[in-house]
C-alpha cells in the first residue's frame, strides 16, 4: 500500500501518551487487548517516539493453528491490534480498511512476539502504517509483517453498527479517556 503523492507525514497529537507509556486496553472486551477476554491476545502496547508503538503478546495454546504453532489469523490479529493502537497517538478514531500481512516464519506456542509499528503517512481520512513482529526479542528474526490502511470515522460508525447495549455502556463510562478509546479501532 503506497500512500498517494499528496500524503503528508503523520503528526503526533500533543496530548498523546508519552514515549514509554503503556497504552492499556482500548476496550476491556477487545479480543486483541482486552483484559476481559480469557482467550484474547492481551496485547500490551507502549507509546514510542514520533507516531510509533511497541507491543508484545505471548502465543498461548489457545492461539495455535498447526500443532504447536500460532494460527496465522491470530498473528494477523496481533498486527491489526498493534497497527490500530497507533491511531491513539494521532487521537483519531479509525478502523482497518485494508491490511496486507506477510508470514515469514512460524511462531511457536509460548513464544513472545515483539511488535513494532509506525504511521508512515496521512492523506485526508486515510492513515497508512506498517508493523513487524519478531521472535526472541525486539531485534530477533522477523516472523510477520504488515502494511495497513486505516480510515478515519466518526463515533456514529460504532453507534449505527454496534450492539446498542455495549455502545451505551461504553458511552456511559465516566472516564473520558476510556470512553474515547473504546471507539478507537477495529469494529
JSON list of C-alpha atoms in Angstrom, two decimals:
[
{"chain": "A", "resi": 1, "resn": "UNK", "atom": "CA", "xyz": [0.00, 0.00, 0.00]},
{"chain": "A", "resi": 2, "resn": "UNK", "atom": "CA", "xyz": [1.64, 3.12, -1.23]},
{"chain": "A", "resi": 3, "resn": "UNK", "atom": "CA", "xyz": [0.41, 6.47, 0.04]},
{"chain": "A", "resi": 4, "resn": "UNK", "atom": "CA", "xyz": [-0.63, 8.94, -2.66]},
{"chain": "A", "resi": 5, "resn": "UNK", "atom": "CA", "xyz": [1.71, 11.74, -3.73]},
{"chain": "A", "resi": 6, "resn": "UNK", "atom": "CA", "xyz": [-0.24, 14.30, -1.69]},
{"chain": "A", "resi": 7, "resn": "UNK", "atom": "CA", "xyz": [0.12, 12.33, 1.59]},
{"chain": "A", "resi": 8, "resn": "UNK", "atom": "CA", "xyz": [1.78, 14.11, 4.49]},
{"chain": "A", "resi": 9, "resn": "UNK", "atom": "CA", "xyz": [3.95, 12.85, 7.35]},
{"chain": "A", "resi": 10, "resn": "UNK", "atom": "CA", "xyz": [1.98, 11.90, 10.48]},
{"chain": "A", "resi": 11, "resn": "UNK", "atom": "CA", "xyz": [1.84, 14.37, 13.37]},
{"chain": "A", "resi": 12, "resn": "UNK", "atom": "CA", "xyz": [1.72, 13.07, 16.92]},
{"chain": "A", "resi": 13, "resn": "UNK", "atom": "CA", "xyz": [-1.13, 14.68, 18.86]},
{"chain": "A", "resi": 14, "resn": "UNK", "atom": "CA", "xyz": [0.13, 16.97, 21.65]},
{"chain": "A", "resi": 15, "resn": "UNK", "atom": "CA", "xyz": [-1.99, 15.03, 24.19]},
{"chain": "A", "resi": 16, "resn": "UNK", "atom": "CA", "xyz": [-0.77, 11.60, 23.06]},
{"chain": "A", "resi": 17, "resn": "UNK", "atom": "CA", "xyz": [0.76, 9.37, 25.73]},
{"chain": "A", "resi": 18, "resn": "UNK", "atom": "CA", "xyz": [4.46, 9.99, 26.34]},
{"chain": "A", "resi": 19, "resn": "UNK", "atom": "CA", "xyz": [7.06, 7.64, 24.87]},
{"chain": "A", "resi": 20, "resn": "UNK", "atom": "CA", "xyz": [7.34, 4.53, 27.02]},
{"chain": "A", "resi": 21, "resn": "UNK", "atom": "CA", "xyz": [3.83, 4.93, 28.47]},
{"chain": "A", "resi": 22, "resn": "UNK", "atom": "CA", "xyz": [1.63, 1.83, 28.48]},
{"chain": "A", "resi": 23, "resn": "UNK", "atom": "CA", "xyz": [-1.43, 2.47, 26.31]},
{"chain": "A", "resi": 24, "resn": "UNK", "atom": "CA", "xyz": [-3.66, -0.06, 28.02]},
{"chain": "A", "resi": 25, "resn": "UNK", "atom": "CA", "xyz": [-6.73, -1.70, 26.50]},
{"chain": "A", "resi": 26, "resn": "UNK", "atom": "CA", "xyz": [-8.93, 0.48, 24.33]},
{"chain": "A", "resi": 27, "resn": "UNK", "atom": "CA", "xyz": [-11.91, -1.70, 25.33]},
{"chain": "A", "resi": 28, "resn": "UNK", "atom": "CA", "xyz": [-11.97, -4.34, 28.06]},
{"chain": "A", "resi": 29, "resn": "UNK", "atom": "CA", "xyz": [-13.82, -6.82, 25.82]},
{"chain": "A", "resi": 30, "resn": "UNK", "atom": "CA", "xyz": [-11.50, -6.39, 22.80]},
{"chain": "A", "resi": 31, "resn": "UNK", "atom": "CA", "xyz": [-10.08, -9.72, 21.61]},
{"chain": "A", "resi": 32, "resn": "UNK", "atom": "CA", "xyz": [-6.71, -8.09, 20.88]},
{"chain": "A", "resi": 33, "resn": "UNK", "atom": "CA", "xyz": [-6.05, -6.06, 24.02]},
{"chain": "A", "resi": 34, "resn": "UNK", "atom": "CA", "xyz": [-8.98, -6.50, 26.41]},
{"chain": "A", "resi": 35, "resn": "UNK", "atom": "CA", "xyz": [-8.43, -7.86, 29.89]},
{"chain": "A", "resi": 36, "resn": "UNK", "atom": "CA", "xyz": [-11.92, -9.44, 29.94]},
{"chain": "A", "resi": 37, "resn": "UNK", "atom": "CA", "xyz": [-11.19, -11.84, 27.06]},
{"chain": "A", "resi": 38, "resn": "UNK", "atom": "CA", "xyz": [-9.99, -15.14, 28.54]},
{"chain": "A", "resi": 39, "resn": "UNK", "atom": "CA", "xyz": [-8.69, -16.41, 25.16]},
{"chain": "A", "resi": 40, "resn": "UNK", "atom": "CA", "xyz": [-7.69, -13.00, 23.79]},
{"chain": "A", "resi": 41, "resn": "UNK", "atom": "CA", "xyz": [-4.20, -11.84, 22.95]},
{"chain": "A", "resi": 42, "resn": "UNK", "atom": "CA", "xyz": [-3.90, -9.49, 25.95]},
{"chain": "A", "resi": 43, "resn": "UNK", "atom": "CA", "xyz": [-1.58, -7.44, 23.78]},
{"chain": "A", "resi": 44, "resn": "UNK", "atom": "CA", "xyz": [0.33, -4.75, 25.68]},
{"chain": "A", "resi": 45, "resn": "UNK", "atom": "CA", "xyz": [1.32, -1.66, 23.68]},
{"chain": "A", "resi": 46, "resn": "UNK", "atom": "CA", "xyz": [3.60, 1.24, 24.64]},
{"chain": "A", "resi": 47, "resn": "UNK", "atom": "CA", "xyz": [3.92, 4.62, 23.00]},
{"chain": "A", "resi": 48, "resn": "UNK", "atom": "CA", "xyz": [7.17, 5.11, 21.12]},
{"chain": "A", "resi": 49, "resn": "UNK", "atom": "CA", "xyz": [8.87, 8.14, 19.62]},
{"chain": "A", "resi": 50, "resn": "UNK", "atom": "CA", "xyz": [7.00, 10.08, 16.94]},
{"chain": "A", "resi": 51, "resn": "UNK", "atom": "CA", "xyz": [3.96, 8.14, 15.79]},
{"chain": "A", "resi": 52, "resn": "UNK", "atom": "CA", "xyz": [5.19, 4.66, 16.70]},
{"chain": "A", "resi": 53, "resn": "UNK", "atom": "CA", "xyz": [4.48, 2.00, 19.28]},
{"chain": "A", "resi": 54, "resn": "UNK", "atom": "CA", "xyz": [5.92, -1.25, 20.52]},
{"chain": "A", "resi": 55, "resn": "UNK", "atom": "CA", "xyz": [3.81, -4.14, 21.72]},
{"chain": "A", "resi": 56, "resn": "UNK", "atom": "CA", "xyz": [4.11, -7.74, 22.72]},
{"chain": "A", "resi": 57, "resn": "UNK", "atom": "CA", "xyz": [2.00, -10.77, 23.35]},
{"chain": "A", "resi": 58, "resn": "UNK", "atom": "CA", "xyz": [2.67, -14.38, 24.25]},
{"chain": "A", "resi": 59, "resn": "UNK", "atom": "CA", "xyz": [1.32, -17.05, 21.91]},
{"chain": "A", "resi": 60, "resn": "UNK", "atom": "CA", "xyz": [-0.76, -19.40, 24.08]},
{"chain": "A", "resi": 61, "resn": "UNK", "atom": "CA", "xyz": [-2.11, -22.89, 23.42]},
{"chain": "A", "resi": 62, "resn": "UNK", "atom": "CA", "xyz": [-5.50, -21.39, 22.51]},
{"chain": "A", "resi": 63, "resn": "UNK", "atom": "CA", "xyz": [-3.85, -19.34, 19.74]},
{"chain": "A", "resi": 64, "resn": "UNK", "atom": "CA", "xyz": [-2.48, -22.28, 17.76]},
{"chain": "A", "resi": 65, "resn": "UNK", "atom": "CA", "xyz": [-3.42, -23.45, 14.29]},
{"chain": "A", "resi": 66, "resn": "UNK", "atom": "CA", "xyz": [-0.99, -26.21, 13.34]},
{"chain": "A", "resi": 67, "resn": "UNK", "atom": "CA", "xyz": [0.13, -28.25, 16.34]},
{"chain": "A", "resi": 68, "resn": "UNK", "atom": "CA", "xyz": [2.42, -26.14, 18.49]},
{"chain": "A", "resi": 69, "resn": "UNK", "atom": "CA", "xyz": [2.37, -23.11, 16.16]},
{"chain": "A", "resi": 70, "resn": "UNK", "atom": "CA", "xyz": [0.46, -19.82, 16.18]},
{"chain": "A", "resi": 71, "resn": "UNK", "atom": "CA", "xyz": [-2.55, -19.60, 13.87]},
{"chain": "A", "resi": 72, "resn": "UNK", "atom": "CA", "xyz": [-1.92, -17.18, 11.01]},
{"chain": "A", "resi": 73, "resn": "UNK", "atom": "CA", "xyz": [-5.18, -15.39, 11.73]},
{"chain": "A", "resi": 74, "resn": "UNK", "atom": "CA", "xyz": [-4.09, -14.77, 15.30]},
{"chain": "A", "resi": 75, "resn": "UNK", "atom": "CA", "xyz": [-0.80, -13.31, 14.08]},
{"chain": "A", "resi": 76, "resn": "UNK", "atom": "CA", "xyz": [-2.70, -11.08, 11.63]},
{"chain": "A", "resi": 77, "resn": "UNK", "atom": "CA", "xyz": [-4.93, -10.00, 14.52]},
{"chain": "A", "resi": 78, "resn": "UNK", "atom": "CA", "xyz": [-1.90, -9.12, 16.64]},
{"chain": "A", "resi": 79, "resn": "UNK", "atom": "CA", "xyz": [-0.58, -6.96, 13.81]},
{"chain": "A", "resi": 80, "resn": "UNK", "atom": "CA", "xyz": [-4.01, -5.36, 13.31]},
{"chain": "A", "resi": 81, "resn": "UNK", "atom": "CA", "xyz": [-4.31, -4.56, 17.01]},
{"chain": "A", "resi": 82, "resn": "UNK", "atom": "CA", "xyz": [-0.82, -3.07, 17.07]},
{"chain": "A", "resi": 83, "resn": "UNK", "atom": "CA", "xyz": [-1.43, -1.01, 13.93]},
{"chain": "A", "resi": 84, "resn": "UNK", "atom": "CA", "xyz": [-4.78, 0.16, 15.28]},
{"chain": "A", "resi": 85, "resn": "UNK", "atom": "CA", "xyz": [-3.25, 1.32, 18.55]},
{"chain": "A", "resi": 86, "resn": "UNK", "atom": "CA", "xyz": [-1.18, 3.82, 16.57]},
{"chain": "A", "resi": 87, "resn": "UNK", "atom": "CA", "xyz": [-4.32, 5.88, 16.00]},
{"chain": "A", "resi": 88, "resn": "UNK", "atom": "CA", "xyz": [-4.37, 6.78, 19.68]},
{"chain": "A", "resi": 89, "resn": "UNK", "atom": "CA", "xyz": [-1.14, 8.72, 19.12]},
{"chain": "A", "resi": 90, "resn": "UNK", "atom": "CA", "xyz": [-2.97, 10.72, 16.45]},
{"chain": "A", "resi": 91, "resn": "UNK", "atom": "CA", "xyz": [-6.10, 10.95, 18.63]},
{"chain": "A", "resi": 92, "resn": "UNK", "atom": "CA", "xyz": [-8.11, 9.78, 15.65]},
{"chain": "A", "resi": 93, "resn": "UNK", "atom": "CA", "xyz": [-10.97, 7.28, 15.59]},
{"chain": "A", "resi": 94, "resn": "UNK", "atom": "CA", "xyz": [-10.15, 4.93, 12.73]},
{"chain": "A", "resi": 95, "resn": "UNK", "atom": "CA", "xyz": [-10.96, 1.44, 11.50]},
{"chain": "A", "resi": 96, "resn": "UNK", "atom": "CA", "xyz": [-9.00, -1.03, 9.44]},
{"chain": "A", "resi": 97, "resn": "UNK", "atom": "CA", "xyz": [-9.71, -0.56, 5.76]},
{"chain": "A", "resi": 98, "resn": "UNK", "atom": "CA", "xyz": [-7.10, -2.98, 4.45]},
{"chain": "A", "resi": 99, "resn": "UNK", "atom": "CA", "xyz": [-4.22, -4.99, 5.80]},
{"chain": "A", "resi": 100, "resn": "UNK", "atom": "CA", "xyz": [-1.60, -6.94, 3.87]},
{"chain": "A", "resi": 101, "resn": "UNK", "atom": "CA", "xyz": [0.22, -9.49, 6.01]},
{"chain": "A", "resi": 102, "resn": "UNK", "atom": "CA", "xyz": [3.37, -11.44, 5.20]},
{"chain": "A", "resi": 103, "resn": "UNK", "atom": "CA", "xyz": [4.11, -14.59, 7.19]},
{"chain": "A", "resi": 104, "resn": "UNK", "atom": "CA", "xyz": [7.87, -15.00, 7.19]},
{"chain": "A", "resi": 105, "resn": "UNK", "atom": "CA", "xyz": [8.48, -17.81, 9.69]},
{"chain": "A", "resi": 106, "resn": "UNK", "atom": "CA", "xyz": [6.45, -19.99, 12.08]},
{"chain": "A", "resi": 107, "resn": "UNK", "atom": "CA", "xyz": [5.81, -18.71, 15.59]},
{"chain": "A", "resi": 108, "resn": "UNK", "atom": "CA", "xyz": [5.77, -21.49, 18.22]},
{"chain": "A", "resi": 109, "resn": "UNK", "atom": "CA", "xyz": [3.34, -21.63, 21.14]},
{"chain": "A", "resi": 110, "resn": "UNK", "atom": "CA", "xyz": [4.82, -20.00, 24.28]},
{"chain": "A", "resi": 111, "resn": "UNK", "atom": "CA", "xyz": [6.81, -17.54, 22.14]},
{"chain": "A", "resi": 112, "resn": "UNK", "atom": "CA", "xyz": [6.65, -13.84, 22.92]},
{"chain": "A", "resi": 113, "resn": "UNK", "atom": "CA", "xyz": [6.06, -11.87, 19.74]},
{"chain": "A", "resi": 114, "resn": "UNK", "atom": "CA", "xyz": [7.65, -8.41, 19.83]},
{"chain": "A", "resi": 115, "resn": "UNK", "atom": "CA", "xyz": [5.84, -5.93, 17.60]},
{"chain": "A", "resi": 116, "resn": "UNK", "atom": "CA", "xyz": [6.91, -2.52, 16.31]},
{"chain": "A", "resi": 117, "resn": "UNK", "atom": "CA", "xyz": [4.59, -0.26, 14.30]},
{"chain": "A", "resi": 118, "resn": "UNK", "atom": "CA", "xyz": [4.54, 3.25, 12.93]},
{"chain": "A", "resi": 119, "resn": "UNK", "atom": "CA", "xyz": [2.33, 5.52, 10.88]},
{"chain": "A", "resi": 120, "resn": "UNK", "atom": "CA", "xyz": [4.07, 6.31, 7.60]},
{"chain": "A", "resi": 121, "resn": "UNK", "atom": "CA", "xyz": [1.70, 8.87, 6.05]},
{"chain": "A", "resi": 122, "resn": "UNK", "atom": "CA", "xyz": [-1.71, 10.52, 6.24]},
{"chain": "A", "resi": 123, "resn": "UNK", "atom": "CA", "xyz": [-3.86, 11.53, 3.27]},
{"chain": "A", "resi": 124, "resn": "UNK", "atom": "CA", "xyz": [-7.21, 13.03, 4.21]},
{"chain": "A", "resi": 125, "resn": "UNK", "atom": "CA", "xyz": [-9.11, 10.35, 6.16]},
{"chain": "A", "resi": 126, "resn": "UNK", "atom": "CA", "xyz": [-6.58, 7.65, 5.18]},
{"chain": "A", "resi": 127, "resn": "UNK", "atom": "CA", "xyz": [-3.83, 6.62, 7.60]},
{"chain": "A", "resi": 128, "resn": "UNK", "atom": "CA", "xyz": [-1.00, 4.45, 6.24]},
{"chain": "A", "resi": 129, "resn": "UNK", "atom": "CA", "xyz": [1.02, 2.35, 8.65]},
{"chain": "A", "resi": 130, "resn": "UNK", "atom": "CA", "xyz": [3.35, -0.64, 8.86]},
{"chain": "A", "resi": 131, "resn": "UNK", "atom": "CA", "xyz": [4.35, -3.17, 11.51]},
{"chain": "A", "resi": 132, "resn": "UNK", "atom": "CA", "xyz": [6.78, -6.01, 12.04]},
{"chain": "A", "resi": 133, "resn": "UNK", "atom": "CA", "xyz": [6.68, -8.89, 14.54]},
{"chain": "A", "resi": 134, "resn": "UNK", "atom": "CA", "xyz": [9.87, -10.53, 15.78]},
{"chain": "A", "resi": 135, "resn": "UNK", "atom": "CA", "xyz": [10.56, -13.59, 17.88]},
{"chain": "A", "resi": 136, "resn": "UNK", "atom": "CA", "xyz": [13.23, -13.85, 20.55]},
{"chain": "A", "resi": 137, "resn": "UNK", "atom": "CA", "xyz": [13.32, -10.11, 21.27]},
{"chain": "A", "resi": 138, "resn": "UNK", "atom": "CA", "xyz": [12.91, -6.70, 19.63]},
{"chain": "A", "resi": 139, "resn": "UNK", "atom": "CA", "xyz": [15.93, -7.38, 17.41]},
{"chain": "A", "resi": 140, "resn": "UNK", "atom": "CA", "xyz": [15.10, -11.04, 16.75]},
{"chain": "A", "resi": 141, "resn": "UNK", "atom": "CA", "xyz": [14.26, -12.60, 13.43]},
{"chain": "A", "resi": 142, "resn": "UNK", "atom": "CA", "xyz": [11.19, -11.28, 11.60]},
{"chain": "A", "resi": 143, "resn": "UNK", "atom": "CA", "xyz": [8.22, -13.64, 11.83]},
{"chain": "A", "resi": 144, "resn": "UNK", "atom": "CA", "xyz": [5.41, -11.45, 10.42]},
{"chain": "A", "resi": 145, "resn": "UNK", "atom": "CA", "xyz": [4.97, -8.01, 8.93]},
{"chain": "A", "resi": 146, "resn": "UNK", "atom": "CA", "xyz": [2.08, -5.96, 7.65]},
{"chain": "A", "resi": 147, "resn": "UNK", "atom": "CA", "xyz": [1.11, -2.78, 5.90]},
{"chain": "A", "resi": 148, "resn": "UNK", "atom": "CA", "xyz": [-2.26, -1.28, 6.62]},
{"chain": "A", "resi": 149, "resn": "UNK", "atom": "CA", "xyz": [-4.66, 1.41, 5.60]},
{"chain": "A", "resi": 150, "resn": "UNK", "atom": "CA", "xyz": [-6.91, 2.80, 8.33]},
{"chain": "A", "resi": 151, "resn": "UNK", "atom": "CA", "xyz": [-9.87, 5.05, 7.60]},
{"chain": "A", "resi": 152, "resn": "UNK", "atom": "CA", "xyz": [-10.87, 7.83, 9.97]},
{"chain": "A", "resi": 153, "resn": "UNK", "atom": "CA", "xyz": [-14.51, 7.53, 11.05]},
{"chain": "A", "resi": 154, "resn": "UNK", "atom": "CA", "xyz": [-16.84, 9.39, 13.38]},
{"chain": "A", "resi": 155, "resn": "UNK", "atom": "CA", "xyz": [-18.21, 7.78, 16.52]},
{"chain": "A", "resi": 156, "resn": "UNK", "atom": "CA", "xyz": [-21.53, 7.38, 14.65]},
{"chain": "A", "resi": 157, "resn": "UNK", "atom": "CA", "xyz": [-19.89, 4.48, 12.79]},
{"chain": "A", "resi": 158, "resn": "UNK", "atom": "CA", "xyz": [-19.97, 2.50, 16.03]},
{"chain": "A", "resi": 159, "resn": "UNK", "atom": "CA", "xyz": [-23.32, 3.82, 17.26]},
{"chain": "A", "resi": 160, "resn": "UNK", "atom": "CA", "xyz": [-25.01, 2.90, 13.97]},
{"chain": "A", "resi": 161, "resn": "UNK", "atom": "CA", "xyz": [-23.40, -0.54, 13.65]},
{"chain": "A", "resi": 162, "resn": "UNK", "atom": "CA", "xyz": [-22.52, -1.82, 17.14]},
{"chain": "A", "resi": 163, "resn": "UNK", "atom": "CA", "xyz": [-24.67, -3.67, 19.66]},
{"chain": "A", "resi": 164, "resn": "UNK", "atom": "CA", "xyz": [-26.72, -0.97, 21.40]},
{"chain": "A", "resi": 165, "resn": "UNK", "atom": "CA", "xyz": [-26.22, -2.26, 24.96]},
{"chain": "A", "resi": 166, "resn": "UNK", "atom": "CA", "xyz": [-22.43, -2.31, 24.61]},
{"chain": "A", "resi": 167, "resn": "UNK", "atom": "CA", "xyz": [-22.34, 1.08, 22.90]},
{"chain": "A", "resi": 168, "resn": "UNK", "atom": "CA", "xyz": [-24.46, 2.56, 25.72]},
{"chain": "A", "resi": 169, "resn": "UNK", "atom": "CA", "xyz": [-22.19, 1.01, 28.36]},
{"chain": "A", "resi": 170, "resn": "UNK", "atom": "CA", "xyz": [-19.05, 2.40, 26.72]},
{"chain": "A", "resi": 171, "resn": "UNK", "atom": "CA", "xyz": [-20.64, 5.84, 26.23]},
{"chain": "A", "resi": 172, "resn": "UNK", "atom": "CA", "xyz": [-21.70, 5.91, 29.89]},
{"chain": "A", "resi": 173, "resn": "UNK", "atom": "CA", "xyz": [-18.16, 5.34, 31.20]},
{"chain": "A", "resi": 174, "resn": "UNK", "atom": "CA", "xyz": [-17.33, 8.37, 33.36]},
{"chain": "A", "resi": 175, "resn": "UNK", "atom": "CA", "xyz": [-13.64, 8.15, 32.41]},
{"chain": "A", "resi": 176, "resn": "UNK", "atom": "CA", "xyz": [-13.29, 10.47, 29.40]},
{"chain": "A", "resi": 177, "resn": "UNK", "atom": "CA", "xyz": [-10.14, 8.79, 28.10]},
{"chain": "A", "resi": 178, "resn": "UNK", "atom": "CA", "xyz": [-11.52, 5.25, 28.41]},
{"chain": "A", "resi": 179, "resn": "UNK", "atom": "CA", "xyz": [-14.74, 6.36, 26.72]},
{"chain": "A", "resi": 180, "resn": "UNK", "atom": "CA", "xyz": [-12.80, 7.95, 23.82]},
{"chain": "A", "resi": 181, "resn": "UNK", "atom": "CA", "xyz": [-10.52, 4.94, 23.45]},
{"chain": "A", "resi": 182, "resn": "UNK", "atom": "CA", "xyz": [-13.42, 2.45, 23.39]},
{"chain": "A", "resi": 183, "resn": "UNK", "atom": "CA", "xyz": [-14.31, 3.65, 19.89]},
{"chain": "A", "resi": 184, "resn": "UNK", "atom": "CA", "xyz": [-10.78, 3.88, 18.58]},
{"chain": "A", "resi": 185, "resn": "UNK", "atom": "CA", "xyz": [-10.26, 0.89, 16.28]},
{"chain": "A", "resi": 186, "resn": "UNK", "atom": "CA", "xyz": [-11.36, -2.40, 14.79]},
{"chain": "A", "resi": 187, "resn": "UNK", "atom": "CA", "xyz": [-15.15, -2.58, 14.97]}
]
